[in-house]
Short mmCIF file of N, CA and C in Angstrom, two decimals:
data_model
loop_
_atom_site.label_atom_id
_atom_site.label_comp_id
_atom_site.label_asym_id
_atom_site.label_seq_id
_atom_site.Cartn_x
_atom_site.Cartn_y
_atom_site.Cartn_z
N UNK A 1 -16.23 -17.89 -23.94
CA UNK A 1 -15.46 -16.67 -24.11
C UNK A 1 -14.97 -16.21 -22.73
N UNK A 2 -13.52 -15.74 -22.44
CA UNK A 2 -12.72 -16.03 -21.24
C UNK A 2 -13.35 -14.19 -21.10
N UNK A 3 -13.08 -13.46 -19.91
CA UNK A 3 -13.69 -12.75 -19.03
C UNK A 3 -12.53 -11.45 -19.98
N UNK A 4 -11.30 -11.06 -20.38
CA UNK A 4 -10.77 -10.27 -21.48
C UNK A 4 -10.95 -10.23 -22.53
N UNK A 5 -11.73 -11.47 -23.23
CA UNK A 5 -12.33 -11.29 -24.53
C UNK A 5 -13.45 -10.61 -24.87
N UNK A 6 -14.89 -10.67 -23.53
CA UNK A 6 -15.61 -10.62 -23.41
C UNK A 6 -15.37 -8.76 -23.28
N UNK A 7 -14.36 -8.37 -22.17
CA UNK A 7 -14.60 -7.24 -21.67
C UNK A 7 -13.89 -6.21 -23.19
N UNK A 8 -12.97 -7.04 -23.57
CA UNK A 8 -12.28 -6.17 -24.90
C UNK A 8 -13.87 -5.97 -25.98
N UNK A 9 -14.52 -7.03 -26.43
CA UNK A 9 -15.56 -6.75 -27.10
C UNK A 9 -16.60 -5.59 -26.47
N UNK A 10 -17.20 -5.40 -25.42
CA UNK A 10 -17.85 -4.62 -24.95
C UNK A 10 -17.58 -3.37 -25.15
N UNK A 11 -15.95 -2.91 -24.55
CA UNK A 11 -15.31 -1.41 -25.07
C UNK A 11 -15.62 -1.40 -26.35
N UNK A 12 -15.32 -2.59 -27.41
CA UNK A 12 -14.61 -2.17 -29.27
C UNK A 12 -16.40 -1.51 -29.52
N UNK A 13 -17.46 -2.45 -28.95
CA UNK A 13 -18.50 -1.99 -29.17
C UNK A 13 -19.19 -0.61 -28.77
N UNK A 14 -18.96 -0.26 -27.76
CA UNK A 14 -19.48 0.65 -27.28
C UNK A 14 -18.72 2.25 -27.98
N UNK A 15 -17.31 2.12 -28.18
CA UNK A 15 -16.91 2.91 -28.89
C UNK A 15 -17.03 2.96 -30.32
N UNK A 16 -17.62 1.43 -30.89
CA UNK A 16 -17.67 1.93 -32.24
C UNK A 16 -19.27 2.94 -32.12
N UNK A 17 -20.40 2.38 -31.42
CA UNK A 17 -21.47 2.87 -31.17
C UNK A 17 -21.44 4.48 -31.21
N UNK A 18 -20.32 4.92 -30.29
CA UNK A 18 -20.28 6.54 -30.02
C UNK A 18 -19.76 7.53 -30.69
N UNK A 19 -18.80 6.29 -32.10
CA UNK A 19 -18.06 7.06 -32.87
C UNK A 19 -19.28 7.11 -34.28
N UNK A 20 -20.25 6.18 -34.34
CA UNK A 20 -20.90 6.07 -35.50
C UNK A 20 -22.54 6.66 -35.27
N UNK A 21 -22.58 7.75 -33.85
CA UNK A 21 -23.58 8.97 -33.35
C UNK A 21 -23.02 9.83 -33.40
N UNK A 22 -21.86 9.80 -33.32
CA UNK A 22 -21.30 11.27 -33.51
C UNK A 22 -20.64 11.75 -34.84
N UNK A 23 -21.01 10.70 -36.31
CA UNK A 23 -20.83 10.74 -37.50
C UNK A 23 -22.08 10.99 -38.10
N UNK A 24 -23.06 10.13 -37.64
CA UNK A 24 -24.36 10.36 -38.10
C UNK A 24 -24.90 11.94 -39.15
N UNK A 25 -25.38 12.63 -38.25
CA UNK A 25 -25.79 13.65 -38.23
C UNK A 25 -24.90 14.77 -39.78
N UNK A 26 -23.64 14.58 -39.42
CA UNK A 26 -22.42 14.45 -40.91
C UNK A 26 -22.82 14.49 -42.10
N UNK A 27 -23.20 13.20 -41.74
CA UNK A 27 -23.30 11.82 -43.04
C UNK A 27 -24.66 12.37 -43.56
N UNK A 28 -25.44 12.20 -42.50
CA UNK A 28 -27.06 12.68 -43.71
C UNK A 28 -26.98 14.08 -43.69
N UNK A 29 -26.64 14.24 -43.28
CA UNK A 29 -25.98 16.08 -43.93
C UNK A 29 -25.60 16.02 -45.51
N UNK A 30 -24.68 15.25 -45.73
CA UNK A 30 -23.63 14.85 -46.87
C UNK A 30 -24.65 14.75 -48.21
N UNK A 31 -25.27 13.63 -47.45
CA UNK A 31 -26.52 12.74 -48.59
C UNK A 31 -27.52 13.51 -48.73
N UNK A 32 -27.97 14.20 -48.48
CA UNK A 32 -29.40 15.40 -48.77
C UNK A 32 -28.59 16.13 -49.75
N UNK A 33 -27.60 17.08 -49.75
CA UNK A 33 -26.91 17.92 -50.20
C UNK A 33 -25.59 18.45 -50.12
N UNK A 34 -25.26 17.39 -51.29
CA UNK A 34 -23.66 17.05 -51.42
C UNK A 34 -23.15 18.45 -52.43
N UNK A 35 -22.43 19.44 -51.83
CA UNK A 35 -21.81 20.79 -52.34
C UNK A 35 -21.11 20.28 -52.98
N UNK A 36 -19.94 20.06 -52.21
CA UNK A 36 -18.39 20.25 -53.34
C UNK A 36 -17.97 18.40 -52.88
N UNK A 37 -17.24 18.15 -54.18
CA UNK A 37 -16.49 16.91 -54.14
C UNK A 37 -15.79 17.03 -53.06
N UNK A 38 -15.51 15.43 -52.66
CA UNK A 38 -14.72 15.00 -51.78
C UNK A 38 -15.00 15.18 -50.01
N UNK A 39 -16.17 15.58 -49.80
CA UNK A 39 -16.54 15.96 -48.48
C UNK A 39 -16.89 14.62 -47.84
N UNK A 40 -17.64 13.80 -48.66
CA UNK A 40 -18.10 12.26 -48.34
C UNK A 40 -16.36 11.67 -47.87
N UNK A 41 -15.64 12.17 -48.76
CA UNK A 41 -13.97 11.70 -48.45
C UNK A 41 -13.67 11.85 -47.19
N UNK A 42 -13.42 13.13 -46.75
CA UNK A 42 -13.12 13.79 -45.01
C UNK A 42 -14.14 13.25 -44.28
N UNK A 43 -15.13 13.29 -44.55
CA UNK A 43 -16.44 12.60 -43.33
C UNK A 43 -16.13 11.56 -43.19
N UNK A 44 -15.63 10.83 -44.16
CA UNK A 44 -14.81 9.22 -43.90
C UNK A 44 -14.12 9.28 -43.32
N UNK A 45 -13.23 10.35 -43.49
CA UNK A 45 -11.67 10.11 -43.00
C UNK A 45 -11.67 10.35 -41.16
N UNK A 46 -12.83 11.91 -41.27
CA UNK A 46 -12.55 11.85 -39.81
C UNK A 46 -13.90 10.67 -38.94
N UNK A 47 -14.50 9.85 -39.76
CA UNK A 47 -15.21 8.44 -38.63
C UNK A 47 -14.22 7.66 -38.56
N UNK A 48 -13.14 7.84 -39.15
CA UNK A 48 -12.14 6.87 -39.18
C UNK A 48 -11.22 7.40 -38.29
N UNK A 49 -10.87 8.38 -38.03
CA UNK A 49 -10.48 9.53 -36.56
C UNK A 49 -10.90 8.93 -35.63
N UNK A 50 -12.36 8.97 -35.95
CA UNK A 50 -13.09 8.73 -34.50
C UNK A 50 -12.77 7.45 -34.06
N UNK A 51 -12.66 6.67 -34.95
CA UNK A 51 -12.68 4.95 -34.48
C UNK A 51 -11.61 4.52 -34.00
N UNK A 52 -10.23 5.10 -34.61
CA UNK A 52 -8.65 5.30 -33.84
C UNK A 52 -8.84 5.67 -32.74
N UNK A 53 -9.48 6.69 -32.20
CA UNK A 53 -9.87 7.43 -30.88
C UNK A 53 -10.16 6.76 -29.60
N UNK A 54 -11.49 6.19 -30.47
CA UNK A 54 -12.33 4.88 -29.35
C UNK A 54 -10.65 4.00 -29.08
N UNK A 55 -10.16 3.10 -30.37
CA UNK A 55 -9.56 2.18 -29.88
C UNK A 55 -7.91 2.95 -28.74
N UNK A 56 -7.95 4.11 -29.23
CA UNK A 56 -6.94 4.46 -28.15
C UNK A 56 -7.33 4.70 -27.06
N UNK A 57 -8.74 4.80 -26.75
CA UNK A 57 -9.32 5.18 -24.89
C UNK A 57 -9.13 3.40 -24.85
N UNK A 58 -9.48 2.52 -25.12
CA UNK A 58 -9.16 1.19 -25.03
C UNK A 58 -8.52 0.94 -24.13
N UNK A 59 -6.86 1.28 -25.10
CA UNK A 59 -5.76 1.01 -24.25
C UNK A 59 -5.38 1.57 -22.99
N UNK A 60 -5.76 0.60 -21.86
CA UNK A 60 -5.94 1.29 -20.44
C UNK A 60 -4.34 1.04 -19.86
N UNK A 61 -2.91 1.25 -20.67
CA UNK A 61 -1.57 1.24 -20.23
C UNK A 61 -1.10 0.10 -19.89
N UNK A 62 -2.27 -1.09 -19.98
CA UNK A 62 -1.52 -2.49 -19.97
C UNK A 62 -2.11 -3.43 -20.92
N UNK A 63 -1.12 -4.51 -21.27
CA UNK A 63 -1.16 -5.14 -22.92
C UNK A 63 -2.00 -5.91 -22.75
N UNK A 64 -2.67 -6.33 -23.71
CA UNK A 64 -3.37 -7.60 -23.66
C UNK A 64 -3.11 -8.92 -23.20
N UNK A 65 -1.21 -9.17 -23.67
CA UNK A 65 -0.59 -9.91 -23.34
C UNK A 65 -0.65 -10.17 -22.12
N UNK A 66 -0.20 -8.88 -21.32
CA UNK A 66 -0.15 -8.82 -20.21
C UNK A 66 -1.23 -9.26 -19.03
N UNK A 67 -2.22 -8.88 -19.56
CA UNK A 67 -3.54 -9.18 -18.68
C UNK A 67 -3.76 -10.78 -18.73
N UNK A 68 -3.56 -10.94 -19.71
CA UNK A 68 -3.78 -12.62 -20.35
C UNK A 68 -2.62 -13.67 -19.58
N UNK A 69 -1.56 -13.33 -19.36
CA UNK A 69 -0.21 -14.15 -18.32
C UNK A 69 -0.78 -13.73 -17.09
N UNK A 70 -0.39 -12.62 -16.65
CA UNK A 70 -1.01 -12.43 -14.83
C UNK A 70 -2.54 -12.29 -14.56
N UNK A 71 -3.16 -12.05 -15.41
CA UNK A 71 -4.72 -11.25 -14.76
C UNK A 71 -4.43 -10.13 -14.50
N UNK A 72 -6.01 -9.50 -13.79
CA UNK A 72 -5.95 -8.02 -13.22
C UNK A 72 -4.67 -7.71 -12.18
N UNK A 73 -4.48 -6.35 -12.22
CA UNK A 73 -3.45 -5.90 -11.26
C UNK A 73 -3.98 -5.70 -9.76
N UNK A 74 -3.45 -6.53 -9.09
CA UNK A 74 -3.82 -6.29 -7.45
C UNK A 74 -2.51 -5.62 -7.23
N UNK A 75 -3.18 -4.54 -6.01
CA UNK A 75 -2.22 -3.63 -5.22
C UNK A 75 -1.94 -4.54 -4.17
N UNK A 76 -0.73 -4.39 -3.82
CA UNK A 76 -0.02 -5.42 -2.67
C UNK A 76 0.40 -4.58 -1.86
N UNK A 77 0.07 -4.87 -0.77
CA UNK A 77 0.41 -4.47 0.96
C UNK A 77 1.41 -4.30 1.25
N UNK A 78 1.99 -3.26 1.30
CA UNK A 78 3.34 -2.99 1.98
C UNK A 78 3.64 -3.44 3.58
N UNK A 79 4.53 -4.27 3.78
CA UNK A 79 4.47 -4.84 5.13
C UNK A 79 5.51 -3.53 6.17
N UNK A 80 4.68 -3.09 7.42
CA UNK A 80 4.95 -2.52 8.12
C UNK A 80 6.39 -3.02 8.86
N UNK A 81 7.32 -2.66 8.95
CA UNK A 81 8.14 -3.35 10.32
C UNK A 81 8.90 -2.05 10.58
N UNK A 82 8.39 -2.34 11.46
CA UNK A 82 8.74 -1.27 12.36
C UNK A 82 10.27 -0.37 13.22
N UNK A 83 11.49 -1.13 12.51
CA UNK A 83 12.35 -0.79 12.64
C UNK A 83 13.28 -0.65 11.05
N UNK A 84 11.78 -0.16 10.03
CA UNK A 84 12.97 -0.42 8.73
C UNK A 84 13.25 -1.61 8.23
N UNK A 85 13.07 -2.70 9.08
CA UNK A 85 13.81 -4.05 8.13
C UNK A 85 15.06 -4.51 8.69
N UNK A 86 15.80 -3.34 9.49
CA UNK A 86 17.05 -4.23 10.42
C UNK A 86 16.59 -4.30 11.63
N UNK A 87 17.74 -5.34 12.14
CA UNK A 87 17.24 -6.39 13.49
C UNK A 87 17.11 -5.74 14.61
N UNK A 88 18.38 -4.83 14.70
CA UNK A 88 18.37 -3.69 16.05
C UNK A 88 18.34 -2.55 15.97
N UNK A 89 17.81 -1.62 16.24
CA UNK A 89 18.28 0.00 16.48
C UNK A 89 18.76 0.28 17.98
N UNK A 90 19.48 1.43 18.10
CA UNK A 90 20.09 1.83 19.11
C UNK A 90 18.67 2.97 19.27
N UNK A 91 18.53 3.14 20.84
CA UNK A 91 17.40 3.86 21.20
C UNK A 91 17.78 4.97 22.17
N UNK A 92 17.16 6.14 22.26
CA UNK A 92 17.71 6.98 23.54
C UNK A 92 15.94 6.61 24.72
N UNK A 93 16.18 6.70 25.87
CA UNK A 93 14.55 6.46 26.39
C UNK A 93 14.33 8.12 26.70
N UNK A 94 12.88 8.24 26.47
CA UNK A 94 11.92 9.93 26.54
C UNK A 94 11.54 9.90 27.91
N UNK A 95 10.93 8.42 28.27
CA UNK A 95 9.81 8.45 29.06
C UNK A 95 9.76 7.11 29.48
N UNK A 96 9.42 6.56 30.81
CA UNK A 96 9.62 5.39 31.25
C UNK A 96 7.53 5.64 31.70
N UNK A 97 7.02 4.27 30.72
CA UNK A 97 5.61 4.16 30.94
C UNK A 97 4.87 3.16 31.09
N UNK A 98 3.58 2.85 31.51
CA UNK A 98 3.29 1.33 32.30
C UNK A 98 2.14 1.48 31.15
N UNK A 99 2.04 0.30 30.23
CA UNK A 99 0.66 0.08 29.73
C UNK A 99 -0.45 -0.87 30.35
N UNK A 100 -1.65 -1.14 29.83
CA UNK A 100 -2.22 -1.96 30.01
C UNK A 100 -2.95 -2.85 29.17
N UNK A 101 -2.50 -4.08 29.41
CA UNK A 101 -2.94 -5.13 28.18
C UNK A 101 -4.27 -5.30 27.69
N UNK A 102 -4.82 -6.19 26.92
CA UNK A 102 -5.95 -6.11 26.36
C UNK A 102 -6.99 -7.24 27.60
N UNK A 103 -7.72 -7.07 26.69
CA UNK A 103 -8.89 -7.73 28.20
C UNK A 103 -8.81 -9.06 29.01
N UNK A 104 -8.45 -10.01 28.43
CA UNK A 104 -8.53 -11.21 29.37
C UNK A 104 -7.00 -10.51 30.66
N UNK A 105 -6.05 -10.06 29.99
CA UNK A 105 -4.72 -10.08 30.83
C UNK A 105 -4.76 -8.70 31.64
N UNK A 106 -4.46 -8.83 33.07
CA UNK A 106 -4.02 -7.21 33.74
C UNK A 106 -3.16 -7.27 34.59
N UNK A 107 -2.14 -8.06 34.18
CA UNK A 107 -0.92 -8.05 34.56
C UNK A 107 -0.49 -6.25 34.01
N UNK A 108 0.58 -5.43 34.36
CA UNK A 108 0.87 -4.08 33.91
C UNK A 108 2.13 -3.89 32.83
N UNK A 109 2.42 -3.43 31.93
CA UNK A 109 3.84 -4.02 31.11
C UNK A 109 4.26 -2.61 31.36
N UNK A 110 5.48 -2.97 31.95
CA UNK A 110 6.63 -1.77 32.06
C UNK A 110 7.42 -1.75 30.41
N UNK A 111 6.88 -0.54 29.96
CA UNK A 111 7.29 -0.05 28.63
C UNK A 111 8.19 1.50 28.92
N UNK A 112 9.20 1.70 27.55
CA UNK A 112 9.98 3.15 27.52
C UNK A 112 9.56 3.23 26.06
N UNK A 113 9.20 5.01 26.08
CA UNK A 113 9.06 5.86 24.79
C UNK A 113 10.59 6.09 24.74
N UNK A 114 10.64 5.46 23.50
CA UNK A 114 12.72 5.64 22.82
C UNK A 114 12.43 6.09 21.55
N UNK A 115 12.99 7.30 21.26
CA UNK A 115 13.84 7.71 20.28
C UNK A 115 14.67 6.76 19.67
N UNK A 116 14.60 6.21 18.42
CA UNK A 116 15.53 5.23 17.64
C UNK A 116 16.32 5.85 16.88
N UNK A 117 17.71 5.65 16.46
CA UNK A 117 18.49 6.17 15.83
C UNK A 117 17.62 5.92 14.10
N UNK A 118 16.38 5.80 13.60
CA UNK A 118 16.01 5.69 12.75
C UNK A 118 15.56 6.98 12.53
N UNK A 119 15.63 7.51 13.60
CA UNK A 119 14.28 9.24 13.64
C UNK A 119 13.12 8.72 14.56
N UNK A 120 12.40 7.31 14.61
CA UNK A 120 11.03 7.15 14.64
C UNK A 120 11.37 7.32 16.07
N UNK A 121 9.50 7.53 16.72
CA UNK A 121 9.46 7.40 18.53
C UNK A 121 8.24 6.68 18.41
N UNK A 122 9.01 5.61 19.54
CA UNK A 122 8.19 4.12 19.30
C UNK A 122 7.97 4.06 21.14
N UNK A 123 7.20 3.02 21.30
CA UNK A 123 6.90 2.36 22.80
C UNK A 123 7.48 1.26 22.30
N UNK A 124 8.53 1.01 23.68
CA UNK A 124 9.36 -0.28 23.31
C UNK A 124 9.09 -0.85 24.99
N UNK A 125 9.03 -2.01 25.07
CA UNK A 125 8.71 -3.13 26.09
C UNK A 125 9.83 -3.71 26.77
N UNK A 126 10.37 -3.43 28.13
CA UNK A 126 11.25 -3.65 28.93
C UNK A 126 10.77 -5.48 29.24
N UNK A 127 11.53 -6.22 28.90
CA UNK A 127 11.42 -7.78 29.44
C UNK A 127 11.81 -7.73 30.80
N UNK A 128 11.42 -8.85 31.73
CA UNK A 128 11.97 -9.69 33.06
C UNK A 128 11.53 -8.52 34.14
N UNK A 129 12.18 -8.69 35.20
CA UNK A 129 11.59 -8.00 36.37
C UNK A 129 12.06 -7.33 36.94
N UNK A 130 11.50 -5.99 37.04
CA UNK A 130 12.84 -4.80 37.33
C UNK A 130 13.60 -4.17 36.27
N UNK A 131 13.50 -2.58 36.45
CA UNK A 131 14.65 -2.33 35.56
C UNK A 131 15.09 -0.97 36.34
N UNK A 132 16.09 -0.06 35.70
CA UNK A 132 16.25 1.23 36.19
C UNK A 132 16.41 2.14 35.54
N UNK A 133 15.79 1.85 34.80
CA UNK A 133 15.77 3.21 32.98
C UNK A 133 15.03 3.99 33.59
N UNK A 134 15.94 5.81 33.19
CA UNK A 134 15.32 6.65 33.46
C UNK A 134 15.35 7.44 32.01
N UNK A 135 15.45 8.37 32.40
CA UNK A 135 15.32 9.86 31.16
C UNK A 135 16.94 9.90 30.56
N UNK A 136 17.05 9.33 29.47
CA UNK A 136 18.56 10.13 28.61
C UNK A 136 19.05 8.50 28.50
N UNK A 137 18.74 7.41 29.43
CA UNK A 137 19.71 6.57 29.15
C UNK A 137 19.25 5.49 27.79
N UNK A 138 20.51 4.71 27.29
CA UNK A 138 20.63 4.44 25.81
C UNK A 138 20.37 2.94 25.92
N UNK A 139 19.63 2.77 25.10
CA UNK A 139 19.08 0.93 25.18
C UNK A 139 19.16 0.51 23.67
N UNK A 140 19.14 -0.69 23.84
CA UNK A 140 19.40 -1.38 22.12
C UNK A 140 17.83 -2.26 22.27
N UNK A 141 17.36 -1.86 20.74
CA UNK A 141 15.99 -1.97 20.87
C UNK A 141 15.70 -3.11 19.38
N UNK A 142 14.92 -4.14 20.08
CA UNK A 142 14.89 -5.70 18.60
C UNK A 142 13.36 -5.43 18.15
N UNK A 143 12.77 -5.94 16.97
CA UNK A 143 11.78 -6.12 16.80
C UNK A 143 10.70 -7.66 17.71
N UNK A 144 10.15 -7.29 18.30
CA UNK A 144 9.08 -8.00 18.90
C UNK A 144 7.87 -7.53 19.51
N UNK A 145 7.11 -7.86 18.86
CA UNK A 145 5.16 -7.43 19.00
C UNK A 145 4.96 -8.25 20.55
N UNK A 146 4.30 -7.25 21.47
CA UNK A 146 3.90 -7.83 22.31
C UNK A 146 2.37 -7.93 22.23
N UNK A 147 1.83 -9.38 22.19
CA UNK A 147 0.71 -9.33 21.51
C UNK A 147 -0.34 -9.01 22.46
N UNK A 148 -0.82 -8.67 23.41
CA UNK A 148 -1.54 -8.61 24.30
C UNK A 148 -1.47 -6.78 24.73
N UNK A 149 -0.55 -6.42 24.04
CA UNK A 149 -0.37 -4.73 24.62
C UNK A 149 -0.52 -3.81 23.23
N UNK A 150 -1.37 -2.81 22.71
CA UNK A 150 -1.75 -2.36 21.85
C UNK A 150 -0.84 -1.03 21.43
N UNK A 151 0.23 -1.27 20.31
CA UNK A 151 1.09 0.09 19.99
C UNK A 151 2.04 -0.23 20.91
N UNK A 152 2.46 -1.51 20.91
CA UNK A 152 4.01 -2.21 21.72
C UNK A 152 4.44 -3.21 20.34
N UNK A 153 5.54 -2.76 19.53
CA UNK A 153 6.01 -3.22 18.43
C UNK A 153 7.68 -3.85 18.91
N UNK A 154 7.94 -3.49 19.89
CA UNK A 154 9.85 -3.65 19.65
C UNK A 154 9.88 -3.90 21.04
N UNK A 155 11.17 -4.45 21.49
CA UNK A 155 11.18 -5.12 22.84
C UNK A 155 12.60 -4.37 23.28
N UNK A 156 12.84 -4.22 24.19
CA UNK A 156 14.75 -3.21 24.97
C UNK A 156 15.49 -4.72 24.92
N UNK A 157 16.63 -5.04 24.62
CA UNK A 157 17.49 -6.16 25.01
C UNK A 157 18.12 -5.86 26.42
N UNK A 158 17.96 -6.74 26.74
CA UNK A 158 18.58 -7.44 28.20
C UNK A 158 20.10 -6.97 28.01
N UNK A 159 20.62 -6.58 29.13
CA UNK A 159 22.25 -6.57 29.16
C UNK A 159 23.19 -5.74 28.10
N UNK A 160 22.50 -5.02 27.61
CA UNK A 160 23.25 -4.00 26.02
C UNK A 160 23.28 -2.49 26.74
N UNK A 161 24.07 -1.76 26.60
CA UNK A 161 24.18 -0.30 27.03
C UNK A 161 23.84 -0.23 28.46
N UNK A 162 22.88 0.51 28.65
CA UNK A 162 22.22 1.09 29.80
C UNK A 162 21.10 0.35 30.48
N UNK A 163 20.94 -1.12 29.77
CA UNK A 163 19.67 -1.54 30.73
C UNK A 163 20.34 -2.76 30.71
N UNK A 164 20.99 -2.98 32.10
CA UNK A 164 21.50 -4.01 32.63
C UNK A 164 20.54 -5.71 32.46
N UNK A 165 21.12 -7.07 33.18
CA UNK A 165 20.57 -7.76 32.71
C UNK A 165 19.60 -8.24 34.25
N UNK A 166 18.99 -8.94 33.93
CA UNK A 166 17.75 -9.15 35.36
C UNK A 166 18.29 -9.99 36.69
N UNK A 167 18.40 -9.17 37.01
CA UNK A 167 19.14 -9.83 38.52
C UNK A 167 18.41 -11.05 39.14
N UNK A 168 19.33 -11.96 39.88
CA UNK A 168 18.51 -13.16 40.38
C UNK A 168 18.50 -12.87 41.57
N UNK A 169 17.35 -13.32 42.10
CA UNK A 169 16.77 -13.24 43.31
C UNK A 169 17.51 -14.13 44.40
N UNK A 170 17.80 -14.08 45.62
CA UNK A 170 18.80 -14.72 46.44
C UNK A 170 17.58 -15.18 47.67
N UNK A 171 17.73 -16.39 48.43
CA UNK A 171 16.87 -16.55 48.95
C UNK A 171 17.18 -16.70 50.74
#
């Protein structure tokens, strides 16, 4: 017996159990001293109430069918990304800030708090070496996790608006 057959029998039982204690008491009521016709009728009618009752707490809003094709319902994880789902946002920078990576690495990551044209305020991660972002200026901002820096989700692009591209060194 498969694991919905088993669990459907357990409810049908347990509710017929609660509907045929809470008739009881009725019933030998009835049978000691039966007054007027037809009362044995309604005492039927409403264990038969009761037993509709049970089988409607049963139905827990999904079909039998249903359980039987997919199984139980798992809740599924809404995946975070952090810019909405499109590739770029346009960013204003708040704050130009230095984090520090997680333990093996202490190299320093030059990061900017940007305002995204989404509403959100994110720490976004300046690439290459050198930059000159200050307060107000406008950067175009991609999704990329820097994995070593904790609450660094999105990376500034190179060469877009206000944050020029990385100058080469002359020797």
């Amino acid at each position: 017996m498969n694991y919905l057959t088993r669990s459907l029998v357990n409810v049908a039982r347990s509710c017929f159990t609660n509907s045929i204690q809470a008739s009881k008491p009725q019933l030998t009521r009835l049978c000691v001293n039966p007054t007027t016709p037809g009362t044995v009728l309604n005492t039927t009618n409403s264990y038969i109430g009761n037993l509709i009752q049970g089988f409607a707490q049963i139905r827990l809003g999904t079909t039998l069918r249903r359980l039987h094709e997919h199984g139980p319902y798992k809740k599924r994880k809404k995946k975070k990304s952090p810019l909405d789902g499109k590739p770029f946002a346009k960013g204003v920078v708040i704050k130009t800030v230095i984090r520090k990576p997680k333990k093996p690495n202490s190299a320093n990551r030059k990061c900017v708090i940007v305002r995204l044209s989404t509403g959100k305020e994110m720490t976004a991660y300046v690439p290459g070496e050198g930059h000159n972002l200050q307060e107000h200026n406008v950067v175009l901002c991609r999704v990329g996790k820097l994995q070593d820096t904790p609450g660094v989700r999105i990376k500034c692009v190179r060469g877009k608006y206000d944050l020029p591209h990385v100058v080469k060194k002359t020797s």
